[in-house]
Amino acid sequence: MEQINQIIDTLTENTRNLPVVKDIAQKAGVSTGHVSLGFIAFITLFMFLGIGADLITDLIGMFYPMFMSFKALESKGADDDKLWLTYWVVFALFKVVDDWSGVFFFWLPFYYPIKLAFLIYLFAPQTKGAIMLYDKVIKDFMVKHQTKIEAGLSQAGQAASLLQQAAKEEAMKKGMEYMLNK
C-alpha cells in the first residue's frame, strides 16, 4: 500500500498544474495523482484488451515527445535538443520496422504493452534509450551506408520530379481537351 501511495504522491506532484487533470480532480474531490493513476489503469486495461491499443501506443509515442520537442526548441540551451532529435530518428526507424513487421506480431500476447514500454524507454529522460540505441546501433549503420542512402534519396527526388512534371503535363493536356470540347 505504501508503494501505491508513493506513486500517487509522485503523480500528484507531476500533474498538479495540468489544467485538465486539475479540473477533473477538483470535480471528483480527489488528488491529481488519483486521477492520473485512474487514467493509467484505464489505458492499461484497454492495452491488455487490445481495444485501440495501436492508437494508444501511437498517441503516447508521439504526443509526449512532440510536446517535449517543442519545449526543447523553445528552451535556451541545446542539451535537451539531442535527446528529442535522437528520439525522432529512432522512432522513425522503429515506426517503419513496426509497420512492416506488425502484421506478424500484433497477435502476440502483450504486443502492444511491450511496444508501449519500448517507446517509453526510448523517450524517458531517465533512461535515454533512444540515445543509447542510436549510439550503439543506428549511428554506425547510418555512417557506413550514408553514401548509398544519399544516392537513393537523390534518385527518389529525381523520380519524384519527373513524375511531377509528367502529372503537370497530363493535367494541362486534359484541361485543354476539356476546354476545346466544351
PDB file of C-alpha atoms in Angstrom:
ATOM      1  CA  MET A   1       0.000   0.000   0.000  1.00  0.00           C
ATOM      2  CA  GLU A   2       2.915   2.294   0.771  1.00  0.00           C
ATOM      3  CA  GLN A   3       4.267   1.906  -2.786  1.00  0.00           C
ATOM      4  CA  ILE A   4       0.900   2.879  -4.275  1.00  0.00           C
ATOM      5  CA  ASN A   5       0.780   5.957  -2.023  1.00  0.00           C
ATOM      6  CA  GLN A   6       4.290   6.907  -3.196  1.00  0.00           C
ATOM      7  CA  ILE A   7       3.181   6.522  -6.826  1.00  0.00           C
ATOM      8  CA  ILE A   8       0.102   8.651  -6.181  1.00  0.00           C
ATOM      9  CA  ASP A   9       2.240  11.310  -4.431  1.00  0.00           C
ATOM     10  CA  THR A  10       4.673  11.365  -7.367  1.00  0.00           C
ATOM     11  CA  LEU A  11       1.828  11.602  -9.870  1.00  0.00           C
ATOM     12  CA  THR A  12       0.222  14.384  -7.811  1.00  0.00           C
ATOM     13  CA  GLU A  13       3.495  16.298  -7.790  1.00  0.00           C
ATOM     14  CA  ASN A  14       3.913  15.937 -11.559  1.00  0.00           C
ATOM     15  CA  THR A  15       0.314  16.612 -12.601  1.00  0.00           C
ATOM     16  CA  ARG A  16      -0.938  19.241 -10.155  1.00  0.00           C
ATOM     17  CA  ASN A  17      -0.523  22.042 -12.723  1.00  0.00           C
ATOM     18  CA  LEU A  18      -2.120  20.275 -15.689  1.00  0.00           C
ATOM     19  CA  PRO A  19      -5.419  22.113 -16.231  1.00  0.00           C
ATOM     20  CA  VAL A  20      -7.499  19.167 -17.484  1.00  0.00           C
ATOM     21  CA  VAL A  21      -6.294  16.791 -14.764  1.00  0.00           C
ATOM     22  CA  LYS A  22      -6.694  19.524 -12.142  1.00  0.00           C
ATOM     23  CA  ASP A  23     -10.309  20.210 -13.192  1.00  0.00           C
ATOM     24  CA  ILE A  24     -11.251  16.524 -13.148  1.00  0.00           C
ATOM     25  CA  ALA A  25      -9.597  16.083  -9.736  1.00  0.00           C
ATOM     26  CA  GLN A  26     -11.462  19.058  -8.278  1.00  0.00           C
ATOM     27  CA  LYS A  27     -14.814  17.816  -9.605  1.00  0.00           C
ATOM     28  CA  ALA A  28     -14.153  14.301  -8.289  1.00  0.00           C
ATOM     29  CA  GLY A  29     -12.805  15.533  -4.968  1.00  0.00           C
ATOM     30  CA  VAL A  30      -9.534  13.627  -5.248  1.00  0.00           C
ATOM     31  CA  SER A  31      -5.903  14.488  -5.935  1.00  0.00           C
ATOM     32  CA  THR A  32      -4.485  14.826  -9.433  1.00  0.00           C
ATOM     33  CA  GLY A  33      -2.394  11.759  -8.607  1.00  0.00           C
ATOM     34  CA  HIS A  34      -5.538   9.658  -8.137  1.00  0.00           C
ATOM     35  CA  VAL A  35      -6.930  10.918 -11.459  1.00  0.00           C
ATOM     36  CA  SER A  36      -3.626  10.169 -13.190  1.00  0.00           C
ATOM     37  CA  LEU A  37      -3.427   6.682 -11.679  1.00  0.00           C
ATOM     38  CA  GLY A  38      -7.018   6.024 -12.766  1.00  0.00           C
ATOM     39  CA  PHE A  39      -6.182   7.169 -16.273  1.00  0.00           C
ATOM     40  CA  ILE A  40      -3.098   4.940 -16.362  1.00  0.00           C
ATOM     41  CA  ALA A  41      -5.162   1.970 -15.131  1.00  0.00           C
ATOM     42  CA  PHE A  42      -7.827   2.694 -17.761  1.00  0.00           C
ATOM     43  CA  ILE A  43      -5.250   2.898 -20.568  1.00  0.00           C
ATOM     44  CA  THR A  44      -3.521  -0.249 -19.274  1.00  0.00           C
ATOM     45  CA  LEU A  45      -6.807  -2.158 -19.289  1.00  0.00           C
ATOM     46  CA  PHE A  46      -7.506  -1.072 -22.863  1.00  0.00           C
ATOM     47  CA  MET A  47      -3.955  -2.028 -23.864  1.00  0.00           C
ATOM     48  CA  PHE A  48      -4.294  -5.536 -22.441  1.00  0.00           C
ATOM     49  CA  LEU A  49      -7.723  -5.987 -24.009  1.00  0.00           C
ATOM     50  CA  GLY A  50      -6.370  -4.771 -27.344  1.00  0.00           C
ATOM     51  CA  ILE A  51      -9.029  -2.051 -27.644  1.00  0.00           C
ATOM     52  CA  GLY A  52      -7.470   0.863 -29.507  1.00  0.00           C
ATOM     53  CA  ALA A  53      -4.020  -0.331 -28.458  1.00  0.00           C
ATOM     54  CA  ASP A  54      -2.342   0.733 -31.688  1.00  0.00           C
ATOM     55  CA  LEU A  55      -3.832   4.225 -31.421  1.00  0.00           C
ATOM     56  CA  ILE A  56      -2.876   4.486 -27.750  1.00  0.00           C
ATOM     57  CA  THR A  57       0.745   3.487 -28.414  1.00  0.00           C
ATOM     58  CA  ASP A  58       0.987   5.921 -31.324  1.00  0.00           C
ATOM     59  CA  LEU A  59      -0.505   8.773 -29.299  1.00  0.00           C
ATOM     60  CA  ILE A  60       1.792   8.199 -26.334  1.00  0.00           C
ATOM     61  CA  GLY A  61       4.797   7.540 -28.586  1.00  0.00           C
ATOM     62  CA  MET A  62       4.186  10.780 -30.488  1.00  0.00           C
ATOM     63  CA  PHE A  63       2.300  13.296 -28.337  1.00  0.00           C
ATOM     64  CA  TYR A  64       4.545  13.458 -25.281  1.00  0.00           C
ATOM     65  CA  PRO A  65       7.760  13.521 -27.365  1.00  0.00           C
ATOM     66  CA  MET A  66       6.225  16.144 -29.672  1.00  0.00           C
ATOM     67  CA  PHE A  67       5.415  18.395 -26.718  1.00  0.00           C
ATOM     68  CA  MET A  68       8.841  17.854 -25.150  1.00  0.00           C
ATOM     69  CA  SER A  69      10.456  18.591 -28.533  1.00  0.00           C
ATOM     70  CA  PHE A  70       8.511  21.849 -28.647  1.00  0.00           C
ATOM     71  CA  LYS A  71       9.773  22.724 -25.158  1.00  0.00           C
ATOM     72  CA  ALA A  72      13.339  21.806 -26.171  1.00  0.00           C
ATOM     73  CA  LEU A  73      13.157  24.038 -29.230  1.00  0.00           C
ATOM     74  CA  GLU A  74      11.915  26.932 -27.120  1.00  0.00           C
ATOM     75  CA  SER A  75      14.484  26.485 -24.345  1.00  0.00           C
ATOM     76  CA  LYS A  76      17.756  28.424 -24.290  1.00  0.00           C
ATOM     77  CA  GLY A  77      20.214  25.517 -24.100  1.00  0.00           C
ATOM     78  CA  ALA A  78      20.796  22.732 -26.572  1.00  0.00           C
ATOM     79  CA  ASP A  79      21.213  19.921 -24.034  1.00  0.00           C
ATOM     80  CA  ASP A  80      17.661  18.626 -24.404  1.00  0.00           C
ATOM     81  CA  ASP A  81      17.660  19.033 -28.200  1.00  0.00           C
ATOM     82  CA  LYS A  82      19.907  15.986 -28.692  1.00  0.00           C
ATOM     83  CA  LEU A  83      17.545  13.719 -26.727  1.00  0.00           C
ATOM     84  CA  TRP A  84      14.495  14.692 -28.750  1.00  0.00           C
ATOM     85  CA  LEU A  85      16.198  14.797 -32.164  1.00  0.00           C
ATOM     86  CA  THR A  86      17.651  11.368 -31.450  1.00  0.00           C
ATOM     87  CA  TYR A  87      14.256  10.111 -30.306  1.00  0.00           C
ATOM     88  CA  TRP A  88      12.651  11.147 -33.615  1.00  0.00           C
ATOM     89  CA  VAL A  89      15.382   9.413 -35.648  1.00  0.00           C
ATOM     90  CA  VAL A  90      14.967   6.195 -33.663  1.00  0.00           C
ATOM     91  CA  PHE A  91      11.162   6.497 -33.646  1.00  0.00           C
ATOM     92  CA  ALA A  92      11.038   6.945 -37.433  1.00  0.00           C
ATOM     93  CA  LEU A  93      13.112   3.801 -37.962  1.00  0.00           C
ATOM     94  CA  PHE A  94      11.074   1.915 -35.370  1.00  0.00           C
ATOM     95  CA  LYS A  95       7.806   3.024 -36.980  1.00  0.00           C
ATOM     96  CA  VAL A  96       8.883   1.767 -40.414  1.00  0.00           C
ATOM     97  CA  VAL A  97      10.004  -1.581 -38.992  1.00  0.00           C
ATOM     98  CA  ASP A  98       6.878  -1.843 -36.826  1.00  0.00           C
ATOM     99  CA  ASP A  99       4.509  -1.051 -39.700  1.00  0.00           C
ATOM    100  CA  TRP A 100       6.082  -3.771 -41.835  1.00  0.00           C
ATOM    101  CA  SER A 101       6.561  -6.377 -39.136  1.00  0.00           C
ATOM    102  CA  GLY A 102       3.489  -5.553 -37.053  1.00  0.00           C
ATOM    103  CA  VAL A 103       1.364  -7.738 -39.319  1.00  0.00           C
ATOM    104  CA  PHE A 104       3.287 -10.722 -37.992  1.00  0.00           C
ATOM    105  CA  PHE A 105       3.455  -9.719 -34.342  1.00  0.00           C
ATOM    106  CA  PHE A 106       0.226  -7.891 -33.438  1.00  0.00           C
ATOM    107  CA  TRP A 107      -1.431 -11.163 -32.441  1.00  0.00           C
ATOM    108  CA  LEU A 108       1.261 -11.974 -29.869  1.00  0.00           C
ATOM    109  CA  PRO A 109       0.104 -11.640 -26.268  1.00  0.00           C
ATOM    110  CA  PHE A 110       1.198  -8.336 -24.755  1.00  0.00           C
ATOM    111  CA  TYR A 111       2.458  -6.995 -28.107  1.00  0.00           C
ATOM    112  CA  TYR A 112       1.042  -3.516 -27.559  1.00  0.00           C
ATOM    113  CA  PRO A 113       2.048  -3.163 -23.888  1.00  0.00           C
ATOM    114  CA  ILE A 114       5.581  -4.263 -24.839  1.00  0.00           C
ATOM    115  CA  LYS A 115       5.588  -1.804 -27.752  1.00  0.00           C
ATOM    116  CA  LEU A 116       4.413   0.994 -25.451  1.00  0.00           C
ATOM    117  CA  ALA A 117       7.007   0.115 -22.806  1.00  0.00           C
ATOM    118  CA  PHE A 118       9.704   0.219 -25.504  1.00  0.00           C
ATOM    119  CA  LEU A 119       8.576   3.660 -26.709  1.00  0.00           C
ATOM    120  CA  ILE A 120       8.527   4.985 -23.146  1.00  0.00           C
ATOM    121  CA  TYR A 121      12.010   3.531 -22.637  1.00  0.00           C
ATOM    122  CA  LEU A 122      13.152   5.398 -25.755  1.00  0.00           C
ATOM    123  CA  PHE A 123      11.861   8.823 -24.714  1.00  0.00           C
ATOM    124  CA  ALA A 124      12.129   8.737 -20.922  1.00  0.00           C
ATOM    125  CA  PRO A 125      14.790  11.243 -19.840  1.00  0.00           C
ATOM    126  CA  GLN A 126      15.762   8.838 -17.041  1.00  0.00           C
ATOM    127  CA  THR A 127      16.703   6.020 -19.456  1.00  0.00           C
ATOM    128  CA  LYS A 128      17.661   7.970 -22.600  1.00  0.00           C
ATOM    129  CA  GLY A 129      17.025   4.758 -24.505  1.00  0.00           C
ATOM    130  CA  ALA A 130      16.894   6.479 -27.885  1.00  0.00           C
ATOM    131  CA  ILE A 131      20.366   7.931 -27.402  1.00  0.00           C
ATOM    132  CA  MET A 132      21.762   4.571 -26.287  1.00  0.00           C
ATOM    133  CA  LEU A 133      20.169   2.700 -29.225  1.00  0.00           C
ATOM    134  CA  TYR A 134      21.317   5.377 -31.657  1.00  0.00           C
ATOM    135  CA  ASP A 135      24.893   5.420 -30.357  1.00  0.00           C
ATOM    136  CA  LYS A 136      25.263   1.627 -30.220  1.00  0.00           C
ATOM    137  CA  VAL A 137      23.410   0.535 -33.389  1.00  0.00           C
ATOM    138  CA  ILE A 138      21.932   3.153 -35.686  1.00  0.00           C
ATOM    139  CA  LYS A 139      24.813   5.635 -35.897  1.00  0.00           C
ATOM    140  CA  ASP A 140      27.352   3.064 -37.134  1.00  0.00           C
ATOM    141  CA  PHE A 141      24.874   1.692 -39.686  1.00  0.00           C
ATOM    142  CA  MET A 142      23.994   5.170 -40.982  1.00  0.00           C
ATOM    143  CA  VAL A 143      27.628   6.265 -41.241  1.00  0.00           C
ATOM    144  CA  LYS A 144      28.559   3.041 -43.057  1.00  0.00           C
ATOM    145  CA  HIS A 145      25.713   3.387 -45.576  1.00  0.00           C
ATOM    146  CA  GLN A 146      25.453   7.190 -45.765  1.00  0.00           C
ATOM    147  CA  THR A 147      26.657   7.429 -49.366  1.00  0.00           C
ATOM    148  CA  LYS A 148      24.192   4.767 -50.557  1.00  0.00           C
ATOM    149  CA  ILE A 149      21.337   6.390 -48.650  1.00  0.00           C
ATOM    150  CA  GLU A 150      22.133   9.822 -50.112  1.00  0.00           C
ATOM    151  CA  ALA A 151      22.303   8.335 -53.622  1.00  0.00           C
ATOM    152  CA  GLY A 152      18.951   6.613 -53.089  1.00  0.00           C
ATOM    153  CA  LEU A 153      17.377   9.819 -51.815  1.00  0.00           C
ATOM    154  CA  SER A 154      18.761  11.708 -54.796  1.00  0.00           C
ATOM    155  CA  GLN A 155      17.336   9.136 -57.222  1.00  0.00           C
ATOM    156  CA  ALA A 156      13.983   9.231 -55.429  1.00  0.00           C
ATOM    157  CA  GLY A 157      13.988  13.040 -55.694  1.00  0.00           C
ATOM    158  CA  GLN A 158      14.742  12.895 -59.403  1.00  0.00           C
ATOM    159  CA  ALA A 159      11.997  10.294 -59.950  1.00  0.00           C
ATOM    160  CA  ALA A 160       9.530  12.415 -57.985  1.00  0.00           C
ATOM    161  CA  SER A 161      10.474  15.452 -60.055  1.00  0.00           C
ATOM    162  CA  LEU A 162       9.931  13.543 -63.320  1.00  0.00           C
ATOM    163  CA  LEU A 163       6.622  12.191 -62.021  1.00  0.00           C
ATOM    164  CA  GLN A 164       5.522  15.667 -61.004  1.00  0.00           C
ATOM    165  CA  GLN A 165       6.429  17.048 -64.437  1.00  0.00           C
ATOM    166  CA  ALA A 166       4.546  14.229 -66.208  1.00  0.00           C
ATOM    167  CA  ALA A 167       1.492  14.784 -63.991  1.00  0.00           C
ATOM    168  CA  LYS A 168       1.594  18.510 -64.703  1.00  0.00           C
ATOM    169  CA  GLU A 169       1.809  17.918 -68.463  1.00  0.00           C
ATOM    170  CA  GLU A 170      -1.063  15.388 -68.337  1.00  0.00           C
ATOM    171  CA  ALA A 171      -3.197  17.787 -66.305  1.00  0.00           C
ATOM    172  CA  MET A 172      -2.533  20.568 -68.803  1.00  0.00           C
ATOM    173  CA  LYS A 173      -3.397  18.234 -71.702  1.00  0.00           C
ATOM    174  CA  LYS A 174      -6.653  17.102 -70.064  1.00  0.00           C
ATOM    175  CA  GLY A 175      -7.519  20.699 -69.208  1.00  0.00           C
ATOM    176  CA  MET A 176      -7.001  21.793 -72.823  1.00  0.00           C
ATOM    177  CA  GLU A 177      -9.083  18.846 -74.127  1.00  0.00           C
ATOM    178  CA  TYR A 178     -11.873  19.751 -71.734  1.00  0.00           C
ATOM    179  CA  MET A 179     -11.813  23.390 -72.785  1.00  0.00           C
ATOM    180  CA  LEU A 180     -11.820  22.501 -76.508  1.00  0.00           C
ATOM    181  CA  ASN A 181     -14.704  20.024 -76.133  1.00  0.00           C
ATOM    182  CA  LYS A 182     -16.824  22.413 -74.122  1.00  0.00           C
TER     183      LYS A 182
END
